Coordinates of C-alpha atoms in Angstrom, one line a residue:
Chain A
M1 CA 27.9 44.6 -98.5
M2 CA 27.7 41.4 -100.9
F3 CA 31.3 41.0 -100.4
E4 CA 31.0 39.5 -97.0
P5 CA 29.9 36.0 -96.5
Q6 CA 26.2 36.0 -96.3
R7 CA 24.1 33.4 -94.6
L8 CA 20.9 32.4 -95.6
H9 CA 17.6 33.2 -93.8
P10 CA 17.0 30.8 -90.5
V11 CA 13.9 29.5 -92.4
S12 CA 16.5 27.5 -94.5
A13 CA 17.1 25.6 -91.4
V14 CA 13.3 24.6 -91.3
L15 CA 13.2 23.9 -95.1
N16 CA 16.4 21.5 -94.6
F17 CA 14.7 19.7 -91.4
V18 CA 11.4 19.3 -93.9
K19 CA 13.7 18.0 -96.7
G20 CA 15.6 15.6 -94.1
L21 CA 12.2 14.5 -92.9
K22 CA 11.1 13.9 -96.3
D23 CA 14.0 11.5 -97.0
A24 CA 14.0 9.8 -93.8
I25 CA 10.0 9.3 -93.3
F26 CA 10.4 5.7 -94.2
P27 CA 12.8 4.4 -92.0
I28 CA 10.9 6.3 -89.1
I29 CA 7.8 4.7 -89.9
A30 CA 9.5 1.4 -90.3
I31 CA 11.1 2.1 -86.6
F32 CA 7.9 3.0 -85.4
F33 CA 5.9 0.0 -86.5
L34 CA 8.5 -2.6 -86.2
N35 CA 7.9 -4.1 -82.8
G36 CA 5.2 -6.6 -83.6
N37 CA 5.2 -8.2 -80.5
Q38 CA 4.0 -6.8 -77.1
V39 CA 7.1 -6.4 -75.0
E40 CA 6.8 -5.1 -71.4
G41 CA 8.5 -2.4 -69.9
F42 CA 11.3 -0.1 -71.5
L43 CA 11.6 -2.0 -74.7
N44 CA 8.0 -1.0 -75.2
W45 CA 9.3 2.7 -75.7
L46 CA 12.3 1.9 -77.5
P47 CA 10.8 2.5 -80.9
L48 CA 9.5 5.8 -79.9
I49 CA 12.9 7.0 -78.3
L50 CA 14.6 5.8 -81.5
S51 CA 12.5 7.7 -83.8
A52 CA 12.5 10.7 -81.7
S53 CA 16.2 11.0 -81.5
F54 CA 16.3 10.5 -85.4
L55 CA 14.1 13.2 -85.4
V56 CA 16.2 15.4 -83.2
L57 CA 19.3 14.5 -85.4
I58 CA 17.6 15.4 -88.7
L59 CA 16.8 18.9 -86.9
I60 CA 20.4 19.5 -85.7
A61 CA 21.4 18.4 -89.2
G62 CA 19.2 20.9 -90.8
I63 CA 20.5 23.8 -88.4
V64 CA 24.3 22.7 -88.9
K65 CA 23.8 22.7 -92.7
W66 CA 22.3 26.4 -92.3
L67 CA 25.1 27.5 -90.1
R68 CA 27.6 26.2 -92.6
F69 CA 26.3 27.7 -95.7
T70 CA 27.2 31.1 -96.6
Y71 CA 27.4 32.8 -100.0
R72 CA 29.1 36.1 -101.2
V73 CA 30.1 37.7 -104.5
Q74 CA 33.7 38.5 -104.9
E75 CA 35.8 39.0 -108.0
G76 CA 33.1 38.6 -110.4
E77 CA 32.2 35.4 -108.8
L78 CA 29.6 34.0 -106.8
R79 CA 31.3 32.1 -103.9
I80 CA 29.5 29.5 -101.9
E81 CA 30.9 27.8 -99.0
Y82 CA 29.3 24.8 -97.2
G83 CA 29.5 21.4 -95.8
L84 CA 30.6 20.3 -91.8
I85 CA 32.9 17.6 -92.3
F86 CA 33.9 18.2 -95.7
R87 CA 34.3 21.9 -96.5
K88 CA 33.0 22.5 -100.1
K89 CA 33.6 25.6 -102.0
R90 CA 32.0 26.3 -105.3
Y91 CA 32.7 29.5 -107.0
I92 CA 31.0 30.3 -110.3
P93 CA 32.1 33.2 -112.5
M94 CA 29.2 35.5 -113.2
D95 CA 29.8 35.4 -116.7
R96 CA 28.9 31.8 -116.9
I97 CA 25.5 32.0 -115.1
Q98 CA 22.9 31.4 -117.6
S99 CA 19.7 32.2 -115.5
L100 CA 18.5 32.8 -112.2
N101 CA 15.4 31.2 -111.0
F102 CA 13.4 32.1 -108.1
S103 CA 10.6 30.3 -106.4
E104 CA 8.7 30.7 -103.6
G105 CA 7.3 28.2 -101.3
V106 CA 4.6 28.2 -98.9
L107 CA 6.9 28.6 -96.0
H108 CA 8.8 31.4 -98.0
R109 CA 5.8 33.6 -98.4
P110 CA 5.3 35.1 -94.7
F111 CA 9.0 36.1 -94.5
Q112 CA 9.4 37.6 -98.0
L113 CA 11.6 35.1 -98.8
V114 CA 12.8 33.4 -102.1
K115 CA 14.8 30.4 -103.2
V116 CA 17.2 31.0 -105.7
S117 CA 18.6 28.4 -108.1
I118 CA 21.5 29.3 -110.3
E119 CA 22.0 27.7 -113.7
T120 CA 25.0 27.5 -115.8
A121 CA 25.5 26.1 -119.1
G122 CA 27.8 23.5 -118.3
S123 CA 28.7 20.9 -120.7
P124 CA 26.1 18.3 -120.5
G125 CA 26.2 15.9 -117.7
S126 CA 27.9 18.4 -115.2
Q127 CA 25.2 18.7 -112.6
E128 CA 27.8 20.2 -110.5
A129 CA 28.2 24.1 -111.7
E130 CA 24.9 24.7 -110.3
A131 CA 23.9 26.4 -107.0
E132 CA 20.9 27.0 -104.7
L133 CA 20.4 29.5 -102.2
T134 CA 17.2 27.6 -100.3
A135 CA 16.0 31.1 -98.6
I136 CA 17.2 34.4 -99.0
K137 CA 15.4 37.7 -98.5
R138 CA 13.6 38.9 -101.7
S139 CA 15.4 42.1 -101.9
E140 CA 18.6 40.4 -101.5
A141 CA 17.8 38.0 -104.3
K142 CA 16.9 41.1 -106.5
R143 CA 20.2 42.8 -105.7
L144 CA 22.0 39.5 -106.6
E145 CA 20.0 39.6 -109.8
E146 CA 21.0 43.0 -110.6
I147 CA 24.7 42.5 -110.1
I148 CA 24.7 39.1 -111.8
Y149 CA 23.0 40.7 -114.9
H150 CA 24.6 44.2 -114.8
G151 CA 28.0 43.4 -113.5
K152 CA 28.2 41.0 -116.7
Q153 CA 28.8 44.0 -119.1
E154 CA 30.2 46.4 -116.7
R155 CA 32.7 44.0 -115.0
S156 CA 32.4 46.3 -111.9
F157 CA 29.5 46.4 -109.8
V158 CA 26.9 48.8 -109.7
E159 CA 26.4 50.8 -106.7
E160 CA 23.7 50.0 -103.9
Q161 CA 21.6 53.2 -104.8
T162 CA 21.3 52.9 -108.5
E163 CA 20.0 49.4 -108.0
E164 CA 17.3 50.1 -105.7
Q165 CA 15.9 52.9 -108.3
G166 CA 16.5 50.6 -111.2
M167 CA 14.1 48.1 -109.8
D168 CA 11.0 46.8 -111.5
S169 CA 10.6 50.1 -113.4
D170 CA 11.5 48.8 -116.8
R171 CA 10.0 45.4 -116.4
M172 CA 7.2 45.2 -119.4
L173 CA 4.4 42.7 -119.4
V174 CA 4.1 41.1 -122.7
Y175 CA 1.8 38.3 -121.9
G176 CA -0.3 37.2 -119.2
M177 CA -2.8 34.2 -118.9
T178 CA -6.2 34.5 -117.6
M179 CA -8.1 31.9 -115.5
K180 CA -10.2 30.8 -118.7
D181 CA -7.0 30.4 -120.5
L182 CA -5.6 28.3 -117.6
V183 CA -8.6 25.9 -117.5
L184 CA -8.7 25.4 -121.1
M185 CA -4.9 24.5 -121.1
A186 CA -5.5 21.9 -118.2
L187 CA -8.5 20.6 -120.1
T188 CA -6.5 20.2 -123.7
S189 CA -3.3 19.0 -122.1
G190 CA -2.1 15.6 -123.0
G191 CA -3.9 14.2 -119.9
A192 CA -7.2 14.5 -121.4
G193 CA -6.4 12.0 -124.3
V194 CA -5.7 9.5 -121.5
V195 CA -9.1 10.2 -119.7
I196 CA -11.0 10.2 -123.0
S197 CA -9.5 6.7 -124.2
G198 CA -10.0 5.4 -120.6
V199 CA -13.8 6.2 -120.8
A200 CA -13.8 4.7 -124.5
V201 CA -12.7 1.5 -123.0
F202 CA -14.8 1.5 -120.3
F203 CA -18.0 1.9 -122.6
S204 CA -16.7 -0.8 -124.9
Q205 CA -16.5 -3.1 -121.7
I206 CA -20.0 -2.5 -120.9
I207 CA -21.1 -3.0 -124.4
E208 CA -19.4 -6.3 -124.9
F209 CA -21.2 -7.6 -121.4
L210 CA -24.7 -6.2 -121.8
P211 CA -25.9 -8.8 -124.7
V212 CA -24.2 -12.0 -123.5
G213 CA -26.0 -15.1 -123.2
T214 CA -28.7 -17.2 -121.1
I215 CA -26.9 -20.2 -119.7
Y216 CA -25.1 -19.1 -116.6
E217 CA -27.3 -16.1 -116.3
E218 CA -26.8 -15.8 -112.3
V219 CA -22.9 -16.0 -112.6
L220 CA -23.2 -13.5 -115.5
D221 CA -25.5 -11.2 -113.4
W222 CA -23.0 -11.3 -110.6
L223 CA -20.1 -10.8 -113.1
Q224 CA -21.9 -7.9 -114.9
I225 CA -22.6 -6.1 -111.4
G226 CA -18.9 -6.7 -110.7
V227 CA -17.7 -5.6 -114.0
L228 CA -20.0 -2.5 -113.5
I229 CA -18.8 -1.7 -110.3
V230 CA -15.1 -2.1 -111.2
G231 CA -15.8 -0.1 -114.2
L232 CA -17.7 2.6 -112.6
T233 CA -14.8 2.9 -109.9
A234 CA -12.2 2.8 -112.9
L235 CA -14.4 5.8 -114.3
L236 CA -14.5 8.1 -111.1
I237 CA -11.0 7.5 -110.5
L238 CA -10.2 8.5 -113.9
L239 CA -12.2 11.5 -113.8
L240 CA -10.9 12.4 -110.3
A241 CA -7.5 12.1 -111.5
Y242 CA -8.4 14.5 -114.3
G243 CA -9.9 16.9 -112.1
I244 CA -6.6 16.8 -110.0
S245 CA -4.5 17.4 -112.9
V246 CA -6.5 20.3 -113.9
I247 CA -6.3 21.8 -110.3
L248 CA -2.5 21.4 -110.2
T249 CA -2.1 22.9 -113.7
V250 CA -4.0 26.0 -112.4
L251 CA -1.6 25.8 -109.0
R252 CA 1.3 25.6 -111.2
F253 CA 0.5 27.8 -114.2
G254 CA -1.7 30.5 -111.9
K255 CA -0.7 34.2 -112.6
F256 CA 1.3 33.2 -115.5
S257 CA 3.1 36.3 -116.9
V258 CA 6.0 36.9 -119.2
F259 CA 7.9 40.2 -118.9
I260 CA 11.0 41.7 -120.8
E261 CA 13.4 43.5 -118.8
G262 CA 16.3 44.9 -120.7
E263 CA 18.2 42.2 -122.3
D264 CA 16.2 39.4 -120.2
L265 CA 13.3 37.5 -120.4
I266 CA 11.5 36.7 -117.3
I267 CA 8.7 34.1 -116.7
T268 CA 6.6 34.2 -113.4
R269 CA 4.1 31.7 -112.4
G270 CA 2.4 29.6 -109.7
L271 CA -0.3 30.3 -107.2
L272 CA 1.1 28.3 -104.2
E273 CA 4.8 28.5 -105.0
K274 CA 5.7 31.3 -107.1
K275 CA 8.3 30.7 -109.3
Q276 CA 10.3 33.0 -111.6
I277 CA 12.6 32.4 -114.3
T278 CA 15.1 34.7 -116.1
I279 CA 16.4 33.8 -119.3
P280 CA 18.9 36.3 -121.1
L281 CA 17.6 37.0 -124.7
N282 CA 20.9 36.4 -126.3
R283 CA 21.2 32.7 -124.8
I284 CA 17.9 31.8 -126.6
Q285 CA 18.7 29.2 -129.3
G286 CA 15.4 29.1 -131.0
I287 CA 11.6 28.5 -130.8
R288 CA 9.4 25.6 -131.0
V289 CA 5.7 26.0 -131.6
D290 CA 3.5 22.9 -130.6
E291 CA -0.1 22.2 -131.5
N292 CA -1.5 19.0 -130.4
M293 CA -4.4 16.9 -131.7
I294 CA -7.0 18.7 -129.3
R295 CA -5.5 22.1 -129.2
Q296 CA -5.0 22.4 -133.1
P297 CA -8.8 22.4 -134.2
L298 CA -9.5 24.9 -131.3
G299 CA -6.6 27.0 -132.8
F300 CA -4.4 27.1 -129.9
A301 CA -0.5 26.3 -129.7
T302 CA 2.1 26.1 -127.1
I303 CA 5.4 28.1 -127.7
S304 CA 8.8 27.1 -125.8
I305 CA 11.9 28.5 -126.0
I306 CA 15.0 26.6 -126.7
S307 CA 17.5 27.5 -124.1
A308 CA 21.2 26.7 -123.8
G309 CA 21.4 27.3 -119.9
G310 CA 19.9 24.9 -117.4
S311 CA 20.9 22.0 -115.4
I312 CA 19.7 18.4 -115.5
K313 CA 17.1 18.7 -112.7
G314 CA 15.0 21.3 -114.8
D315 CA 15.0 18.8 -117.6
A316 CA 11.1 18.9 -118.2
E317 CA 11.2 22.6 -118.0
Q318 CA 14.2 22.9 -120.2
Q319 CA 12.3 24.1 -123.2
F320 CA 10.7 26.8 -121.3
K321 CA 7.2 27.0 -122.2
V322 CA 7.1 30.8 -122.7
L323 CA 3.6 30.8 -124.0
P324 CA 1.9 27.6 -122.4
L325 CA -1.7 28.4 -124.4
I326 CA -2.2 31.1 -127.1
K327 CA -4.5 31.4 -129.8
R328 CA -2.8 31.2 -133.0
S329 CA -3.8 34.6 -134.3
Q330 CA -2.2 36.3 -131.4
I331 CA 1.0 34.5 -131.7
K332 CA 2.4 36.9 -134.0
G333 CA 1.7 40.1 -132.0
V334 CA 3.0 38.7 -128.5
M335 CA 6.3 36.8 -130.3
E336 CA 7.3 40.3 -132.1
S337 CA 7.4 42.0 -128.6
I338 CA 9.2 39.2 -127.2
L339 CA 11.6 38.1 -130.1
P340 CA 11.1 40.6 -133.0
Q341 CA 14.0 38.8 -135.0
Y342 CA 12.3 35.7 -135.3
D343 CA 9.2 35.6 -137.8
L344 CA 6.7 32.9 -137.0
D345 CA 4.4 33.8 -139.7
V346 CA 6.0 32.3 -142.8
S347 CA 4.5 30.2 -145.4
L348 CA 5.8 26.8 -145.6
K349 CA 6.6 24.5 -148.6
R350 CA 4.9 21.2 -148.5
P351 CA 6.7 17.8 -149.4
P352 CA 5.5 16.7 -152.7
K353 CA 2.4 14.6 -153.4
R354 CA 4.5 11.6 -154.2
A355 CA 5.9 11.7 -150.8
R356 CA 2.4 11.3 -149.2
I357 CA 2.3 7.4 -149.6
R358 CA 5.5 7.3 -147.6
Y359 CA 4.1 9.2 -144.7
L360 CA 1.4 6.7 -144.9
V361 CA 3.3 3.7 -144.9
R362 CA 5.3 5.2 -142.0
C363 CA 2.0 5.7 -140.1
V364 CA 0.2 2.5 -141.1
L365 CA 2.8 0.0 -141.2
F366 CA 3.2 -1.0 -137.5
P367 CA -0.5 -0.8 -136.2
A368 CA -1.6 -2.7 -139.5
V369 CA 0.8 -5.4 -138.8
L370 CA -0.6 -5.7 -135.2
A371 CA -4.2 -5.5 -136.4
I372 CA -3.7 -8.4 -138.8
A373 CA -2.2 -10.3 -136.2
A374 CA -4.9 -9.6 -133.9
S375 CA -7.3 -10.6 -136.6
V376 CA -5.6 -13.7 -137.0
F377 CA -5.2 -14.8 -133.6
F378 CA -8.7 -13.7 -132.3
W379 CA -10.8 -14.6 -135.2
P380 CA -13.4 -13.1 -135.8
V381 CA -13.3 -10.8 -133.2
G382 CA -10.2 -9.6 -133.8
L383 CA -11.2 -8.1 -136.9
V384 CA -12.4 -5.2 -134.7
S385 CA -9.0 -4.0 -134.4
L386 CA -8.6 -3.4 -138.3
L387 CA -10.9 -0.4 -137.6
I388 CA -7.4 1.5 -136.1
V389 CA -6.1 1.1 -139.7
P390 CA -8.0 4.2 -140.8
I391 CA -7.5 6.2 -137.9
F392 CA -3.6 5.6 -138.8
I393 CA -4.1 6.4 -142.4
G394 CA -6.0 9.7 -141.4
L395 CA -3.0 10.3 -139.1
G396 CA -0.6 9.9 -142.2
V397 CA -2.5 12.3 -144.3
L398 CA -2.1 14.8 -141.6
N399 CA 1.6 14.1 -141.3
H400 CA 2.1 15.1 -144.9
R401 CA -0.3 17.8 -144.9
D402 CA 1.5 19.4 -141.6
A403 CA 5.3 18.9 -142.8
G404 CA 6.9 21.6 -144.4
W405 CA 9.9 24.0 -144.7
N406 CA 10.5 27.7 -145.3
V407 CA 14.1 29.3 -145.5
R408 CA 14.2 33.1 -145.3
D409 CA 17.1 35.5 -144.8
K410 CA 18.8 33.8 -141.7
Q411 CA 16.0 32.0 -140.3
L412 CA 15.0 28.5 -141.1
T413 CA 11.6 26.8 -140.2
L414 CA 10.9 23.3 -140.0
S415 CA 7.5 21.6 -139.5
Y416 CA 6.8 18.1 -138.4
R417 CA 4.2 16.0 -136.9
F418 CA 3.8 12.7 -135.6
M419 CA 1.2 13.3 -132.7
T420 CA 2.0 16.8 -132.1
K421 CA 2.6 19.0 -134.6
Q422 CA 6.0 20.8 -134.1
T423 CA 7.3 23.7 -135.9
Y424 CA 11.0 24.8 -135.0
V425 CA 12.1 28.3 -135.8
M426 CA 15.9 28.7 -136.1
K427 CA 18.4 31.3 -136.7
K428 CA 21.3 30.2 -138.8
H429 CA 24.0 31.1 -136.2
R430 CA 22.4 28.9 -133.6
I431 CA 22.1 25.6 -135.5
Q432 CA 24.7 23.2 -134.3
S433 CA 24.9 20.8 -137.3
S434 CA 22.6 20.2 -140.3
Q435 CA 22.3 16.5 -142.0
C436 CA 20.5 15.5 -145.0
S437 CA 19.7 12.0 -145.5
Q438 CA 18.4 9.7 -148.4
S439 CA 17.6 6.3 -148.1
I440 CA 17.8 3.7 -151.2
L441 CA 14.2 3.8 -151.5
Q442 CA 13.9 7.5 -151.4
K443 CA 16.6 7.9 -154.0
R444 CA 14.3 6.2 -156.4
A445 CA 11.4 8.9 -155.8
R446 CA 14.1 11.7 -155.7
L447 CA 13.2 12.5 -152.0
S448 CA 15.5 13.4 -149.2
S449 CA 15.1 14.4 -145.4
V450 CA 16.8 16.7 -143.3
E451 CA 17.6 17.2 -139.7
V452 CA 19.2 20.0 -137.7
T453 CA 20.6 20.1 -134.3
L454 CA 20.2 23.1 -131.5
K455 CA 22.0 22.9 -128.3
T456 CA 19.8 22.9 -125.3
G457 CA 20.8 23.0 -121.6
V458 CA 21.0 19.0 -121.4
G459 CA 21.9 18.2 -124.7
K460 CA 20.2 18.9 -128.0
A461 CA 17.0 19.4 -129.7
R462 CA 16.4 18.1 -133.2
A463 CA 14.2 19.5 -135.6
H464 CA 13.4 17.3 -138.7
C465 CA 11.3 17.4 -141.9
H466 CA 10.9 14.1 -144.2
H467 CA 10.6 13.4 -147.8
L468 CA 11.0 16.7 -149.2
E469 CA 12.3 17.3 -152.9
N470 CA 15.9 16.8 -153.3
E471 CA 16.2 20.5 -154.4
D472 CA 14.5 21.4 -151.5
I473 CA 16.8 19.9 -149.2
E474 CA 19.7 20.9 -151.2
Q475 CA 18.5 24.5 -150.8
I476 CA 18.6 24.1 -146.9
M477 CA 22.1 22.7 -146.9
D478 CA 23.5 25.5 -149.2
W479 CA 21.7 27.9 -146.8
F480 CA 23.3 26.5 -143.9
K481 CA 26.7 26.6 -145.7
H482 CA 28.7 29.8 -144.7
E483 CA 29.6 31.5 -148.1
N484 CA 26.0 31.7 -149.3
I485 CA 25.2 34.2 -146.8
G486 CA 28.5 36.1 -146.1
Chain B
M1 CA 24.3 17.9 -154.9
R2 CA 28.0 17.7 -155.2
E3 CA 29.6 15.0 -152.9
P4 CA 32.4 16.2 -150.5
S5 CA 35.6 15.5 -152.3
Q6 CA 38.1 13.5 -150.1
R7 CA 37.8 9.8 -149.7
I8 CA 39.3 8.1 -146.6
S9 CA 42.3 5.8 -147.0
R10 CA 42.2 2.4 -149.1
R11 CA 43.7 1.0 -145.9
A12 CA 40.2 1.4 -143.8
L13 CA 38.9 -1.1 -146.3
T14 CA 41.2 -3.7 -145.4
L15 CA 40.6 -3.0 -141.5
W16 CA 36.8 -3.2 -142.0
R17 CA 37.5 -6.7 -143.6
I18 CA 39.5 -7.9 -140.9
Y19 CA 36.7 -6.8 -138.4
G20 CA 34.3 -8.8 -140.6
Y21 CA 36.6 -11.9 -140.7
I22 CA 36.9 -11.6 -136.8
N23 CA 32.8 -11.3 -136.7
T24 CA 32.5 -14.3 -139.0
G25 CA 35.3 -16.1 -137.1
I26 CA 32.9 -15.8 -134.1
V27 CA 29.9 -16.9 -135.7
G28 CA 31.9 -19.8 -137.2
V29 CA 33.0 -21.1 -133.8
I30 CA 29.4 -20.9 -132.4
A31 CA 28.5 -22.8 -135.6
I32 CA 30.8 -25.6 -135.1
A33 CA 29.9 -25.7 -131.5
I34 CA 26.3 -26.1 -132.2
I35 CA 26.9 -28.7 -135.1
I36 CA 28.9 -30.9 -132.5
L37 CA 26.4 -30.4 -129.7
T38 CA 23.4 -31.4 -132.1
N39 CA 25.5 -34.8 -133.1
L40 CA 26.2 -35.4 -129.4
Y41 CA 22.8 -34.9 -128.0
S42 CA 20.8 -35.6 -131.1
W43 CA 19.4 -32.1 -130.8
P44 CA 16.8 -30.9 -133.7
L45 CA 18.8 -30.0 -136.7
W46 CA 17.1 -26.4 -137.1
P47 CA 19.6 -24.6 -135.1
S48 CA 22.4 -25.9 -137.2
F49 CA 20.9 -24.6 -140.4
V50 CA 20.1 -21.1 -139.0
I51 CA 23.8 -20.7 -137.8
G52 CA 24.7 -22.0 -141.2
V53 CA 22.8 -19.5 -143.1
L54 CA 23.9 -16.6 -140.7
F55 CA 27.5 -17.9 -141.5
V56 CA 27.2 -17.5 -145.2
L57 CA 25.4 -14.1 -144.8
E58 CA 28.0 -12.5 -142.5
I59 CA 30.8 -13.8 -145.1
I60 CA 28.8 -12.0 -147.8
F61 CA 27.7 -8.8 -146.1
S62 CA 30.7 -8.3 -143.2
I63 CA 33.3 -9.5 -145.1
W64 CA 32.6 -8.4 -148.8
L65 CA 29.6 -6.0 -149.3
I66 CA 29.3 -3.7 -146.1
P67 CA 33.1 -2.8 -146.0
S68 CA 33.3 -1.6 -149.9
I69 CA 29.9 -0.1 -149.8
K70 CA 30.8 1.9 -146.5
W71 CA 34.2 2.8 -148.2
D72 CA 32.5 4.0 -151.0
R73 CA 29.9 6.4 -149.5
L74 CA 32.3 7.7 -147.1
R75 CA 33.3 11.1 -148.2
Y76 CA 34.6 14.2 -146.6
E77 CA 35.8 17.8 -147.1
V78 CA 37.2 20.3 -144.8
R79 CA 36.8 24.1 -145.9
D80 CA 37.4 27.2 -144.1
Q81 CA 34.0 27.5 -143.1
E82 CA 32.8 24.2 -142.4
I83 CA 33.4 20.5 -142.5
E84 CA 31.2 18.3 -144.5
Y85 CA 30.8 14.6 -144.4
Q86 CA 28.9 11.8 -145.7
Y87 CA 28.2 8.3 -144.8
G88 CA 25.9 5.3 -145.0
L89 CA 25.1 2.2 -146.0
F90 CA 21.2 2.3 -147.3
I91 CA 20.7 5.7 -145.9
V92 CA 23.1 7.9 -147.3
K93 CA 23.7 11.1 -145.0
R94 CA 25.4 14.0 -145.4
I95 CA 26.3 16.3 -142.5
L96 CA 27.4 20.0 -142.3
V97 CA 29.2 21.2 -139.3
P98 CA 30.3 25.0 -139.3
M99 CA 33.5 25.7 -138.1
V100 CA 32.6 28.5 -135.6
R101 CA 30.2 25.7 -133.9
V102 CA 33.3 23.1 -133.3
Q103 CA 34.0 23.2 -129.5
H104 CA 36.9 20.5 -129.7
V105 CA 38.6 17.9 -131.8
D106 CA 40.0 14.7 -130.9
T107 CA 41.6 11.9 -132.6
E108 CA 41.6 8.1 -131.3
Q109 CA 43.4 5.0 -132.4
G110 CA 43.1 1.5 -131.3
P111 CA 45.7 -1.2 -131.8
L112 CA 44.3 -2.4 -135.0
L113 CA 44.1 1.5 -136.2
R114 CA 47.3 1.9 -135.2
K115 CA 48.8 -1.0 -137.2
Y116 CA 47.1 0.2 -140.3
R117 CA 48.5 3.5 -139.3
L118 CA 44.8 5.1 -139.4
A119 CA 42.8 7.3 -136.6
T120 CA 39.3 8.3 -136.2
I121 CA 38.9 11.7 -135.6
S122 CA 35.7 12.9 -133.9
I123 CA 34.5 16.7 -133.7
S124 CA 32.4 18.0 -131.2
T125 CA 30.2 20.9 -131.2
A126 CA 28.1 22.1 -128.1
A127 CA 25.3 19.7 -128.7
T128 CA 26.7 16.9 -131.0
V129 CA 29.7 14.6 -131.7
H130 CA 30.5 13.5 -135.4
K131 CA 33.2 10.9 -136.0
I132 CA 35.0 10.2 -139.3
P133 CA 36.3 6.8 -139.0
A134 CA 39.7 5.4 -140.2
L135 CA 41.6 8.4 -141.6
D136 CA 45.0 8.3 -142.6
E137 CA 47.1 9.0 -139.6
R138 CA 48.7 12.1 -140.9
E139 CA 45.8 13.2 -142.3
A140 CA 43.8 12.8 -139.2
E141 CA 46.6 14.5 -137.3
G142 CA 46.7 17.6 -139.7
L143 CA 43.0 17.7 -139.7
R144 CA 43.0 18.3 -136.1
N145 CA 45.2 20.9 -136.3
T146 CA 43.6 22.9 -139.1
I147 CA 40.1 22.5 -137.4
S148 CA 41.2 23.5 -133.9
S149 CA 43.2 26.6 -135.2
L150 CA 40.2 27.6 -137.4
A151 CA 37.7 26.9 -134.9
R152 CA 39.6 29.1 -132.3
V153 CA 38.4 32.4 -134.1
A154 CA 34.8 31.7 -132.9
E155 CA 33.6 33.8 -130.2
D156 CA 32.3 31.8 -127.2
D157 CA 28.6 32.1 -127.6
V158 CA 27.6 28.5 -127.2

């Protein structure tokens, strides 16, 4: 059945129309409001007629697009044909498909439909080898999934009956997020930092204005009120933005669950728009653990998977957040059921004490120069800016403390912090290249840095660690050499 | 750490010096132009000083110092299982690329490189590109063949 050309569900035409409308909304508005002068008679209706015909055009385009779009599975390939004037055919070999993502918008829901995005590894920059089926029946999508993932191994397609029964049965839930987790995640995301600093700036402004002089009292009174109003509005807007970001996060990550099904990792999420991402486990290149400044003290971390598949479009989600928020103590248990070959519970070797000064200088140098410049130019008020220096010294100490490395069997762990602490856990056979470097200054202190590169869908992910002992770096490089593992 | 054993051709040094001469030449022309303009329109003197100092620095650095340091640092070694090379001026970097990661190898040659029978080899993995500049032509050729035959045994698993 899959061998005949299939058409998308008619809802697809509606979706095309909506999309076309979204793209054309500005021209339509422009046409509609363009007639500034009052014109009599027919001309008065012209803008209305124009925009109406515009709408009809978009509608027709949407329908034609839907009529012309067909897909089928044939000879181990997914074949898609579309286009009105230029007939386009895109054939994607099953073997090349890296992940299959499902998402369900509001329009999909009532008709039991899904949007299917097909992602291939492609070379970085090739956006082309990727396809999208805007609306197909959910059962159809499941079948496509079965064919793609099982056809891969067996080369011949599984019969329909066996597909039906094999569905959902071996899908194992390994991680789910509760509402509490969700809200906590939203509250502790990077957005929170922005809001907090915004509030801080607001209060510093108020304080600055309150004790000010007596001469232009009236003017100042007026100014103060003005500033207060502006400030309060700004605060309100900030809080509102914060609230909205929390709600959006909850909507986007609601019902977040991670499943294991055979050789694939499946992530589903979303309250309004449901999304499902399937990543074959054998395409996973590494794991990254992120601990930001707010979450770390609370004992939470984010775990992302570095995957080789994917398109340019999914850029931000390329390093799939597999566990967006998890207690550090739970990481081990959950990850063991997902990727047992990765050991996230290793003790890291720290950079030596004498490296600390380098971490400090690295953090403090730039802010210190700025603060000194501010102090000189805005003497004496500018001296306040010197207060940031201890903050950055603290950051430097943290950076030194949180850096580290570990090599065990075939696994390399590198930990590094600038703001967010990032720990990369990698397998030797997934590392693309490794590089050590030593500057003239480092040479005198017998220190070196290391950087290894992994492949991701859009290019590369780099893991690094600075100012380690020469011998440590040597050990990492030696570990990476082939003969030492055999 | 043991350094990679191979050095690049001595002719690369000559080539980089030529690049240095070209750069210095450009700075020199600008310098002369500024000095002439200063005389004609009685401009302030400081631009001439700045460009003069720049000119001297160019001579010292880009003709004399940088090429020899660069040449001295640049080493490479191709083994059965990996390619290792080292480069850098003030920061010495050493890079290891496992043979199984290599996707393809290119050599390229500009007019100047061709004149000196040199070629640049670039080794691409799925995520990175590594260039070893100014190798001897035949050596680069040989390298390309060895690497690509060695890399062919790699399994196609990104």
